[in-house]
Amino acid sequence: MKLNSNLGTIAKEIICLLYVMLFVYAAVSKLLDFENFQVQLGQSPLLSAYASYISWMVPTIELLVAFLLFIPKWRDYGLYACLCLMTMFTAYIYIVLNYSSFVPCSCGGILEKMSWNVHLVFNFFFVGLAVVAIVLNYRSKTEKISVKNKFSPIKAIPIFISLSIVIIIALFVSSEEIMEHKNPFIRRYIKRTVQLVHSKDLIYNSYYFSGSSPDKLYLGNYTTPLQIISIDTSFKFQDTHYIENSDPKIHFRSIKILVREKYFYLMDGSVPSISAGSTEDWEISIKLKGLPYFTTAEPIDTSSFIFRNNNGIKSANILGIYTANNERKIQYKPSLLKKQIDGIFDTDGILHYSSKMKKAVYVYFYRNEIIMADKNGNLAYRSKTIDTFSRAKIKVSYLKNETVRKMSAPPLTVNSLSTLHNNLLFIESKIPGQYEDPALWKHASIIDVYDISKKSYVLSFPIFKIGDDKLKSLYLTDKYLYVLIGTKVLMYELKENLKNAMQTDQHTSIE
């Protein structure tokens, strides 16, 4: 009996020593590489929103538990703390493996080299050791005092394990809600989001994205404005298409060609002129009349457009809807764009239209705001990008008796390039968030992804420069993200996390 008691005491001491070594090593590793540890926590789907607190709490608690195990009269508390902490770590990894797409390891030291599955087995083993030590410690006490503790390990262990799991689940649910809808400016960089599959050198850097069909990408060229090239999705075949100016009396100054489904649209807001035709023959068959001047426009269908021009108060930007059905009608929507400083520069941005969602989206350049409206121009909602700049940081000078406005200082650009397809909005951000590596921003453009149907942030990923050339345009389809960098067009395949987030059902609508 005494031999069994001695063996139990030795086993308990060994387990306590293993835990002390584990927690001291893990805590010191985290503190020595604290910045990296905090960055990794910022990427976790369970802990992103609480990274600033947990990054200090975890190593502190690990050291405190190790200290408790050294003091015999506090060892009970230390062993139950070991059980709770290791159960939380185990539940964390289980959720990572089964309910998240990617989370960097944030354990520190040699533990970081383990695969997630090996780490899960490792944690289960230490949970088992904690249970054994608690039982041995309980037996040694009851043998000495010959009194049974009412709160025995049989009752206590399941309670502490259950409570630890509930805490981790609660952190997961609350953190996801905060990250998606109340983001504290923490980006979630997800690996294997897009994969480069093709690239092609266009020789010239004057191309822009016109649109796409299921098997082709279309690009316009600012220097040859009536010419369109199409590239198949294998990037092996390229065709050139020409659109004839059927009305030589029109003197175009700023032509842009858009391709939407089976139609092309020849637009010039400075004339103003919008013509349309089929991509089967590239001949103009529709000419819209009574158009307003516009600075940008997006087709809703072949007879209606959403546009922006400077017909607002004091020449401010304003959005409107043009419709040519039955009788021509122009409806301005002055409540959509909100003036902060001058109404022109401060409301500048990019206009998009999603035919699947039947929604128009406007992304401001100089503030963290997205506007969504229905096809009639009625406001659906205003939403925020994840950065914190809600007011435009620009300086405007008024010249020639306030008839001319110019930027008097470089503006702070918040959202740069953007592209919309179905419910997913990709935005190139210019503002670094919390826990981000400055080196990444030197070599890449950062793309933030939003789901306009849920008003939520989804994830972020980098598009790396080619030499000194940075990203200059984006275009998104059901399966691919196309980018222009310098003279090259690149095709990235969307991976499962983005494909799953995109609503491709033909009948999907959030109206």
JSON list of C-alpha atoms in Angstrom, two decimals, residues 112-301:
[
{"chain": "A", "resi": 112, "resn": "GLU", "atom": "CA", "xyz": [4.61, 26.03, -33.27]},
{"chain": "A", "resi": 113, "resn": "LYS", "atom": "CA", "xyz": [6.37, 23.46, -35.48]},
{"chain": "A", "resi": 114, "resn": "MET", "atom": "CA", "xyz": [3.71, 20.83, -34.79]},
{"chain": "A", "resi": 115, "resn": "SER", "atom": "CA", "xyz": [0.89, 20.21, -37.25]},
{"chain": "A", "resi": 116, "resn": "TRP", "atom": "CA", "xyz": [-2.58, 21.01, -35.94]},
{"chain": "A", "resi": 117, "resn": "ASN", "atom": "CA", "xyz": [-3.51, 17.31, -35.70]},
{"chain": "A", "resi": 118, "resn": "VAL", "atom": "CA", "xyz": [-0.34, 16.42, -33.79]},
{"chain": "A", "resi": 119, "resn": "HIS", "atom": "CA", "xyz": [-0.92, 19.42, -31.53]},
{"chain": "A", "resi": 120, "resn": "LEU", "atom": "CA", "xyz": [-4.46, 18.21, -30.82]},
{"chain": "A", "resi": 121, "resn": "VAL", "atom": "CA", "xyz": [-3.15, 14.77, -29.74]},
{"chain": "A", "resi": 122, "resn": "PHE", "atom": "CA", "xyz": [-0.45, 16.49, -27.66]},
{"chain": "A", "resi": 123, "resn": "ASN", "atom": "CA", "xyz": [-3.08, 18.56, -25.85]},
{"chain": "A", "resi": 124, "resn": "PHE", "atom": "CA", "xyz": [-5.37, 15.58, -25.24]},
{"chain": "A", "resi": 125, "resn": "PHE", "atom": "CA", "xyz": [-2.40, 13.79, -23.67]},
{"chain": "A", "resi": 126, "resn": "PHE", "atom": "CA", "xyz": [-1.76, 16.67, -21.27]},
{"chain": "A", "resi": 127, "resn": "VAL", "atom": "CA", "xyz": [-5.47, 16.92, -20.41]},
{"chain": "A", "resi": 128, "resn": "GLY", "atom": "CA", "xyz": [-5.25, 13.25, -19.44]},
{"chain": "A", "resi": 129, "resn": "LEU", "atom": "CA", "xyz": [-2.15, 13.92, -17.33]},
{"chain": "A", "resi": 130, "resn": "ALA", "atom": "CA", "xyz": [-3.96, 16.72, -15.49]},
{"chain": "A", "resi": 131, "resn": "VAL", "atom": "CA", "xyz": [-6.88, 14.38, -14.71]},
{"chain": "A", "resi": 132, "resn": "VAL", "atom": "CA", "xyz": [-4.48, 11.71, -13.39]},
{"chain": "A", "resi": 133, "resn": "ALA", "atom": "CA", "xyz": [-2.61, 14.24, -11.22]},
{"chain": "A", "resi": 134, "resn": "ILE", "atom": "CA", "xyz": [-5.86, 15.62, -9.75]},
{"chain": "A", "resi": 135, "resn": "VAL", "atom": "CA", "xyz": [-7.04, 12.11, -8.85]},
{"chain": "A", "resi": 136, "resn": "LEU", "atom": "CA", "xyz": [-3.66, 11.15, -7.33]},
{"chain": "A", "resi": 137, "resn": "ASN", "atom": "CA", "xyz": [-3.53, 14.39, -5.34]},
{"chain": "A", "resi": 138, "resn": "TYR", "atom": "CA", "xyz": [-7.08, 13.80, -4.05]},
{"chain": "A", "resi": 139, "resn": "ARG", "atom": "CA", "xyz": [-6.26, 10.22, -2.98]},
{"chain": "A", "resi": 140, "resn": "SER", "atom": "CA", "xyz": [-3.11, 11.25, -1.14]},
{"chain": "A", "resi": 141, "resn": "LYS", "atom": "CA", "xyz": [-5.05, 13.84, 0.87]},
{"chain": "A", "resi": 142, "resn": "THR", "atom": "CA", "xyz": [-7.95, 11.55, 1.75]},
{"chain": "A", "resi": 143, "resn": "GLU", "atom": "CA", "xyz": [-5.53, 8.81, 2.85]},
{"chain": "A", "resi": 144, "resn": "LYS", "atom": "CA", "xyz": [-3.83, 11.20, 5.24]},
{"chain": "A", "resi": 145, "resn": "ILE", "atom": "CA", "xyz": [-6.95, 12.67, 6.84]},
{"chain": "A", "resi": 146, "resn": "SER", "atom": "CA", "xyz": [-9.25, 9.67, 6.27]},
{"chain": "A", "resi": 147, "resn": "VAL", "atom": "CA", "xyz": [-12.13, 11.98, 5.30]},
{"chain": "A", "resi": 148, "resn": "LYS", "atom": "CA", "xyz": [-13.78, 11.99, 1.94]},
{"chain": "A", "resi": 149, "resn": "ASN", "atom": "CA", "xyz": [-14.13, 15.41, 0.30]},
{"chain": "A", "resi": 150, "resn": "LYS", "atom": "CA", "xyz": [-17.69, 16.01, -0.78]},
{"chain": "A", "resi": 151, "resn": "PHE", "atom": "CA", "xyz": [-16.49, 17.77, -3.92]},
{"chain": "A", "resi": 152, "resn": "SER", "atom": "CA", "xyz": [-14.53, 14.84, -5.37]},
{"chain": "A", "resi": 153, "resn": "PRO", "atom": "CA", "xyz": [-12.74, 14.80, -8.76]},
{"chain": "A", "resi": 154, "resn": "ILE", "atom": "CA", "xyz": [-15.56, 12.65, -10.16]},
{"chain": "A", "resi": 155, "resn": "LYS", "atom": "CA", "xyz": [-17.83, 15.67, -9.79]},
{"chain": "A", "resi": 156, "resn": "ALA", "atom": "CA", "xyz": [-15.30, 18.46, -10.23]},
{"chain": "A", "resi": 157, "resn": "ILE", "atom": "CA", "xyz": [-13.42, 17.34, -13.37]},
{"chain": "A", "resi": 158, "resn": "PRO", "atom": "CA", "xyz": [-16.49, 17.19, -15.72]},
{"chain": "A", "resi": 159, "resn": "ILE", "atom": "CA", "xyz": [-17.65, 20.57, -14.41]},
{"chain": "A", "resi": 160, "resn": "PHE", "atom": "CA", "xyz": [-14.30, 22.29, -15.04]},
{"chain": "A", "resi": 161, "resn": "ILE", "atom": "CA", "xyz": [-13.90, 20.66, -18.47]},
{"chain": "A", "resi": 162, "resn": "SER", "atom": "CA", "xyz": [-17.42, 21.67, -19.53]},
{"chain": "A", "resi": 163, "resn": "LEU", "atom": "CA", "xyz": [-16.96, 25.23, -18.28]},
{"chain": "A", "resi": 164, "resn": "SER", "atom": "CA", "xyz": [-13.65, 25.57, -20.16]},
{"chain": "A", "resi": 165, "resn": "ILE", "atom": "CA", "xyz": [-15.22, 24.37, -23.43]},
{"chain": "A", "resi": 166, "resn": "VAL", "atom": "CA", "xyz": [-18.17, 26.75, -23.01]},
{"chain": "A", "resi": 167, "resn": "ILE", "atom": "CA", "xyz": [-15.77, 29.69, -22.53]},
{"chain": "A", "resi": 168, "resn": "ILE", "atom": "CA", "xyz": [-13.94, 28.88, -25.79]},
{"chain": "A", "resi": 169, "resn": "ILE", "atom": "CA", "xyz": [-17.22, 28.48, -27.72]},
{"chain": "A", "resi": 170, "resn": "ALA", "atom": "CA", "xyz": [-18.44, 31.81, -26.34]},
{"chain": "A", "resi": 171, "resn": "LEU", "atom": "CA", "xyz": [-15.18, 33.48, -27.40]},
{"chain": "A", "resi": 172, "resn": "PHE", "atom": "CA", "xyz": [-15.51, 32.00, -30.89]},
{"chain": "A", "resi": 173, "resn": "VAL", "atom": "CA", "xyz": [-19.10, 33.17, -31.40]},
{"chain": "A", "resi": 174, "resn": "SER", "atom": "CA", "xyz": [-18.58, 36.65, -29.97]},
{"chain": "A", "resi": 175, "resn": "SER", "atom": "CA", "xyz": [-15.26, 37.20, -31.76]},
{"chain": "A", "resi": 176, "resn": "GLU", "atom": "CA", "xyz": [-16.75, 36.24, -35.14]},
{"chain": "A", "resi": 177, "resn": "GLU", "atom": "CA", "xyz": [-19.65, 38.64, -34.61]},
{"chain": "A", "resi": 178, "resn": "ILE", "atom": "CA", "xyz": [-17.28, 41.48, -33.72]},
{"chain": "A", "resi": 179, "resn": "MET", "atom": "CA", "xyz": [-14.88, 40.75, -36.61]},
{"chain": "A", "resi": 180, "resn": "GLU", "atom": "CA", "xyz": [-17.62, 40.60, -39.24]},
{"chain": "A", "resi": 181, "resn": "HIS", "atom": "CA", "xyz": [-19.86, 43.46, -38.11]},
{"chain": "A", "resi": 182, "resn": "LYS", "atom": "CA", "xyz": [-17.96, 45.59, -35.55]},
{"chain": "A", "resi": 183, "resn": "ASN", "atom": "CA", "xyz": [-14.42, 45.07, -36.72]},
{"chain": "A", "resi": 184, "resn": "PRO", "atom": "CA", "xyz": [-11.80, 46.81, -34.52]},
{"chain": "A", "resi": 185, "resn": "PHE", "atom": "CA", "xyz": [-9.57, 47.22, -37.63]},
{"chain": "A", "resi": 186, "resn": "ILE", "atom": "CA", "xyz": [-8.01, 43.78, -37.47]},
{"chain": "A", "resi": 187, "resn": "ARG", "atom": "CA", "xyz": [-7.52, 42.10, -40.82]},
{"chain": "A", "resi": 188, "resn": "ARG", "atom": "CA", "xyz": [-7.91, 38.38, -41.19]},
{"chain": "A", "resi": 189, "resn": "TYR", "atom": "CA", "xyz": [-5.33, 37.20, -43.71]},
{"chain": "A", "resi": 190, "resn": "ILE", "atom": "CA", "xyz": [-6.45, 33.82, -45.01]},
{"chain": "A", "resi": 191, "resn": "LYS", "atom": "CA", "xyz": [-4.01, 31.58, -46.87]},
{"chain": "A", "resi": 192, "resn": "ARG", "atom": "CA", "xyz": [-5.07, 29.79, -50.04]},
{"chain": "A", "resi": 193, "resn": "THR", "atom": "CA", "xyz": [-7.62, 32.49, -50.90]},
{"chain": "A", "resi": 194, "resn": "VAL", "atom": "CA", "xyz": [-6.57, 33.04, -54.52]},
{"chain": "A", "resi": 195, "resn": "GLN", "atom": "CA", "xyz": [-4.04, 31.18, -56.67]},
{"chain": "A", "resi": 196, "resn": "LEU", "atom": "CA", "xyz": [-2.29, 32.53, -59.75]},
{"chain": "A", "resi": 197, "resn": "VAL", "atom": "CA", "xyz": [-3.05, 30.28, -62.73]},
{"chain": "A", "resi": 198, "resn": "HIS", "atom": "CA", "xyz": [-2.29, 32.40, -65.83]},
{"chain": "A", "resi": 199, "resn": "SER", "atom": "CA", "xyz": [-0.56, 35.63, -66.85]},
{"chain": "A", "resi": 200, "resn": "LYS", "atom": "CA", "xyz": [-0.12, 37.44, -70.14]},
{"chain": "A", "resi": 201, "resn": "ASP", "atom": "CA", "xyz": [1.96, 40.41, -71.22]},
{"chain": "A", "resi": 202, "resn": "LEU", "atom": "CA", "xyz": [-0.24, 42.90, -73.09]},
{"chain": "A", "resi": 203, "resn": "ILE", "atom": "CA", "xyz": [2.84, 44.93, -74.15]},
{"chain": "A", "resi": 204, "resn": "TYR", "atom": "CA", "xyz": [1.05, 48.25, -73.38]},
{"chain": "A", "resi": 205, "resn": "ASN", "atom": "CA", "xyz": [-0.11, 49.61, -70.04]},
{"chain": "A", "resi": 206, "resn": "SER", "atom": "CA", "xyz": [-3.17, 51.44, -71.43]},
{"chain": "A", "resi": 207, "resn": "TYR", "atom": "CA", "xyz": [-5.65, 48.57, -71.04]},
{"chain": "A", "resi": 208, "resn": "TYR", "atom": "CA", "xyz": [-8.59, 48.47, -68.65]},
{"chain": "A", "resi": 209, "resn": "PHE", "atom": "CA", "xyz": [-11.15, 45.81, -67.76]},
{"chain": "A", "resi": 210, "resn": "SER", "atom": "CA", "xyz": [-14.34, 46.08, -69.83]},
{"chain": "A", "resi": 211, "resn": "GLY", "atom": "CA", "xyz": [-16.15, 42.96, -68.61]},
{"chain": "A", "resi": 212, "resn": "SER", "atom": "CA", "xyz": [-16.48, 39.24, -69.13]},
{"chain": "A", "resi": 213, "resn": "SER", "atom": "CA", "xyz": [-18.60, 36.37, -70.39]},
{"chain": "A", "resi": 214, "resn": "PRO", "atom": "CA", "xyz": [-18.52, 32.81, -68.96]},
{"chain": "A", "resi": 215, "resn": "ASP", "atom": "CA", "xyz": [-15.50, 31.90, -71.10]},
{"chain": "A", "resi": 216, "resn": "LYS", "atom": "CA", "xyz": [-13.87, 35.24, -71.99]},
{"chain": "A", "resi": 217, "resn": "LEU", "atom": "CA", "xyz": [-12.32, 38.33, -70.48]},
{"chain": "A", "resi": 218, "resn": "TYR", "atom": "CA", "xyz": [-12.71, 41.66, -72.31]},
{"chain": "A", "resi": 219, "resn": "LEU", "atom": "CA", "xyz": [-10.27, 44.56, -72.13]},
{"chain": "A", "resi": 220, "resn": "GLY", "atom": "CA", "xyz": [-10.58, 48.05, -73.55]},
{"chain": "A", "resi": 221, "resn": "ASN", "atom": "CA", "xyz": [-7.70, 50.33, -74.47]},
{"chain": "A", "resi": 222, "resn": "TYR", "atom": "CA", "xyz": [-7.59, 54.07, -73.76]},
{"chain": "A", "resi": 223, "resn": "THR", "atom": "CA", "xyz": [-5.29, 54.74, -76.74]},
{"chain": "A", "resi": 224, "resn": "THR", "atom": "CA", "xyz": [-7.47, 52.81, -79.23]},
{"chain": "A", "resi": 225, "resn": "PRO", "atom": "CA", "xyz": [-10.88, 53.49, -77.64]},
{"chain": "A", "resi": 226, "resn": "LEU", "atom": "CA", "xyz": [-13.06, 51.68, -80.24]},
{"chain": "A", "resi": 227, "resn": "GLN", "atom": "CA", "xyz": [-11.11, 48.46, -79.97]},
{"chain": "A", "resi": 228, "resn": "ILE", "atom": "CA", "xyz": [-11.75, 45.57, -77.57]},
{"chain": "A", "resi": 229, "resn": "ILE", "atom": "CA", "xyz": [-9.65, 42.47, -77.07]},
{"chain": "A", "resi": 230, "resn": "SER", "atom": "CA", "xyz": [-10.99, 39.21, -75.67]},
{"chain": "A", "resi": 231, "resn": "ILE", "atom": "CA", "xyz": [-8.91, 36.52, -73.96]},
{"chain": "A", "resi": 232, "resn": "ASP", "atom": "CA", "xyz": [-10.22, 33.03, -73.26]},
{"chain": "A", "resi": 233, "resn": "THR", "atom": "CA", "xyz": [-9.92, 31.56, -69.75]},
{"chain": "A", "resi": 234, "resn": "SER", "atom": "CA", "xyz": [-6.98, 29.36, -70.81]},
{"chain": "A", "resi": 235, "resn": "PHE", "atom": "CA", "xyz": [-5.09, 32.54, -71.81]},
{"chain": "A", "resi": 236, "resn": "LYS", "atom": "CA", "xyz": [-4.12, 30.82, -75.07]},
{"chain": "A", "resi": 237, "resn": "PHE", "atom": "CA", "xyz": [-6.42, 32.58, -77.52]},
{"chain": "A", "resi": 238, "resn": "GLN", "atom": "CA", "xyz": [-6.90, 36.29, -78.07]},
{"chain": "A", "resi": 239, "resn": "ASP", "atom": "CA", "xyz": [-9.25, 38.10, -80.46]},
{"chain": "A", "resi": 240, "resn": "THR", "atom": "CA", "xyz": [-9.60, 41.75, -81.40]},
{"chain": "A", "resi": 241, "resn": "HIS", "atom": "CA", "xyz": [-13.01, 43.36, -81.95]},
{"chain": "A", "resi": 242, "resn": "TYR", "atom": "CA", "xyz": [-13.75, 46.74, -83.49]},
{"chain": "A", "resi": 243, "resn": "ILE", "atom": "CA", "xyz": [-16.76, 48.97, -82.91]},
{"chain": "A", "resi": 244, "resn": "GLU", "atom": "CA", "xyz": [-17.58, 51.44, -85.65]},
{"chain": "A", "resi": 245, "resn": "ASN", "atom": "CA", "xyz": [-18.66, 54.97, -84.83]},
{"chain": "A", "resi": 246, "resn": "SER", "atom": "CA", "xyz": [-22.08, 54.94, -86.51]},
{"chain": "A", "resi": 247, "resn": "ASP", "atom": "CA", "xyz": [-22.51, 58.69, -85.96]},
{"chain": "A", "resi": 248, "resn": "PRO", "atom": "CA", "xyz": [-19.42, 60.65, -87.13]},
{"chain": "A", "resi": 249, "resn": "LYS", "atom": "CA", "xyz": [-21.06, 63.89, -85.92]},
{"chain": "A", "resi": 250, "resn": "ILE", "atom": "CA", "xyz": [-20.36, 62.82, -82.35]},
{"chain": "A", "resi": 251, "resn": "HIS", "atom": "CA", "xyz": [-16.89, 63.89, -81.27]},
{"chain": "A", "resi": 252, "resn": "PHE", "atom": "CA", "xyz": [-15.92, 61.53, -78.49]},
{"chain": "A", "resi": 253, "resn": "ARG", "atom": "CA", "xyz": [-13.44, 62.73, -75.89]},
{"chain": "A", "resi": 254, "resn": "SER", "atom": "CA", "xyz": [-13.43, 60.07, -73.18]},
{"chain": "A", "resi": 255, "resn": "ILE", "atom": "CA", "xyz": [-14.74, 56.72, -74.43]},
{"chain": "A", "resi": 256, "resn": "LYS", "atom": "CA", "xyz": [-15.15, 53.76, -72.17]},
{"chain": "A", "resi": 257, "resn": "ILE", "atom": "CA", "xyz": [-16.55, 50.39, -73.24]},
{"chain": "A", "resi": 258, "resn": "LEU", "atom": "CA", "xyz": [-18.26, 48.07, -70.79]},
{"chain": "A", "resi": 259, "resn": "VAL", "atom": "CA", "xyz": [-19.29, 44.47, -71.47]},
{"chain": "A", "resi": 260, "resn": "ARG", "atom": "CA", "xyz": [-22.14, 43.10, -69.39]},
{"chain": "A", "resi": 261, "resn": "GLU", "atom": "CA", "xyz": [-23.32, 39.58, -70.19]},
{"chain": "A", "resi": 262, "resn": "LYS", "atom": "CA", "xyz": [-24.05, 39.51, -73.97]},
{"chain": "A", "resi": 263, "resn": "TYR", "atom": "CA", "xyz": [-24.13, 43.29, -74.50]},
{"chain": "A", "resi": 264, "resn": "PHE", "atom": "CA", "xyz": [-21.48, 45.97, -74.88]},
{"chain": "A", "resi": 265, "resn": "TYR", "atom": "CA", "xyz": [-21.94, 49.62, -73.94]},
{"chain": "A", "resi": 266, "resn": "LEU", "atom": "CA", "xyz": [-20.05, 52.48, -75.60]},
{"chain": "A", "resi": 267, "resn": "MET", "atom": "CA", "xyz": [-20.09, 55.42, -73.19]},
{"chain": "A", "resi": 268, "resn": "ASP", "atom": "CA", "xyz": [-18.73, 58.95, -73.06]},
{"chain": "A", "resi": 269, "resn": "GLY", "atom": "CA", "xyz": [-20.10, 61.14, -70.29]},
{"chain": "A", "resi": 270, "resn": "SER", "atom": "CA", "xyz": [-18.50, 64.30, -71.68]},
{"chain": "A", "resi": 271, "resn": "VAL", "atom": "CA", "xyz": [-20.61, 64.22, -74.87]},
{"chain": "A", "resi": 272, "resn": "PRO", "atom": "CA", "xyz": [-22.85, 62.70, -73.39]},
{"chain": "A", "resi": 273, "resn": "SER", "atom": "CA", "xyz": [-23.44, 59.44, -75.28]},
{"chain": "A", "resi": 274, "resn": "ILE", "atom": "CA", "xyz": [-24.37, 55.84, -74.53]},
{"chain": "A", "resi": 275, "resn": "SER", "atom": "CA", "xyz": [-24.78, 53.25, -77.28]},
{"chain": "A", "resi": 276, "resn": "ALA", "atom": "CA", "xyz": [-25.20, 49.49, -76.97]},
{"chain": "A", "resi": 277, "resn": "GLY", "atom": "CA", "xyz": [-25.07, 46.36, -79.07]},
{"chain": "A", "resi": 278, "resn": "SER", "atom": "CA", "xyz": [-24.53, 42.62, -79.03]},
{"chain": "A", "resi": 279, "resn": "THR", "atom": "CA", "xyz": [-21.12, 41.03, -78.49]},
{"chain": "A", "resi": 280, "resn": "GLU", "atom": "CA", "xyz": [-22.02, 38.55, -81.25]},
{"chain": "A", "resi": 281, "resn": "ASP", "atom": "CA", "xyz": [-21.44, 41.12, -84.02]},
{"chain": "A", "resi": 282, "resn": "TRP", "atom": "CA", "xyz": [-20.08, 44.17, -82.12]},
{"chain": "A", "resi": 283, "resn": "GLU", "atom": "CA", "xyz": [-22.43, 46.49, -84.01]},
{"chain": "A", "resi": 284, "resn": "ILE", "atom": "CA", "xyz": [-24.28, 49.35, -82.34]},
{"chain": "A", "resi": 285, "resn": "SER", "atom": "CA", "xyz": [-28.03, 48.69, -82.36]},
{"chain": "A", "resi": 286, "resn": "ILE", "atom": "CA", "xyz": [-29.25, 50.87, -79.46]},
{"chain": "A", "resi": 287, "resn": "LYS", "atom": "CA", "xyz": [-28.69, 54.61, -78.99]},
{"chain": "A", "resi": 288, "resn": "LEU", "atom": "CA", "xyz": [-29.99, 56.30, -75.89]},
{"chain": "A", "resi": 289, "resn": "LYS", "atom": "CA", "xyz": [-31.20, 59.89, -76.13]},
{"chain": "A", "resi": 290, "resn": "GLY", "atom": "CA", "xyz": [-31.77, 62.68, -73.66]},
{"chain": "A", "resi": 291, "resn": "LEU", "atom": "CA", "xyz": [-28.84, 61.64, -71.54]},
{"chain": "A", "resi": 292, "resn": "PRO", "atom": "CA", "xyz": [-27.38, 63.82, -68.78]},
{"chain": "A", "resi": 293, "resn": "TYR", "atom": "CA", "xyz": [-23.66, 64.52, -68.62]},
{"chain": "A", "resi": 294, "resn": "PHE", "atom": "CA", "xyz": [-21.96, 62.07, -66.29]},
{"chain": "A", "resi": 295, "resn": "THR", "atom": "CA", "xyz": [-18.54, 61.36, -64.78]},
{"chain": "A", "resi": 296, "resn": "THR", "atom": "CA", "xyz": [-19.18, 57.64, -64.30]},
{"chain": "A", "resi": 297, "resn": "ALA", "atom": "CA", "xyz": [-22.05, 55.27, -65.08]},
{"chain": "A", "resi": 298, "resn": "GLU", "atom": "CA", "xyz": [-23.03, 51.63, -64.73]},
{"chain": "A", "resi": 299, "resn": "PRO", "atom": "CA", "xyz": [-25.69, 49.88, -66.85]},
{"chain": "A", "resi": 300, "resn": "ILE", "atom": "CA", "xyz": [-28.68, 48.40, -65.03]},
{"chain": "A", "resi": 301, "resn": "ASP", "atom": "CA", "xyz": [-29.97, 47.03, -68.34]}
]
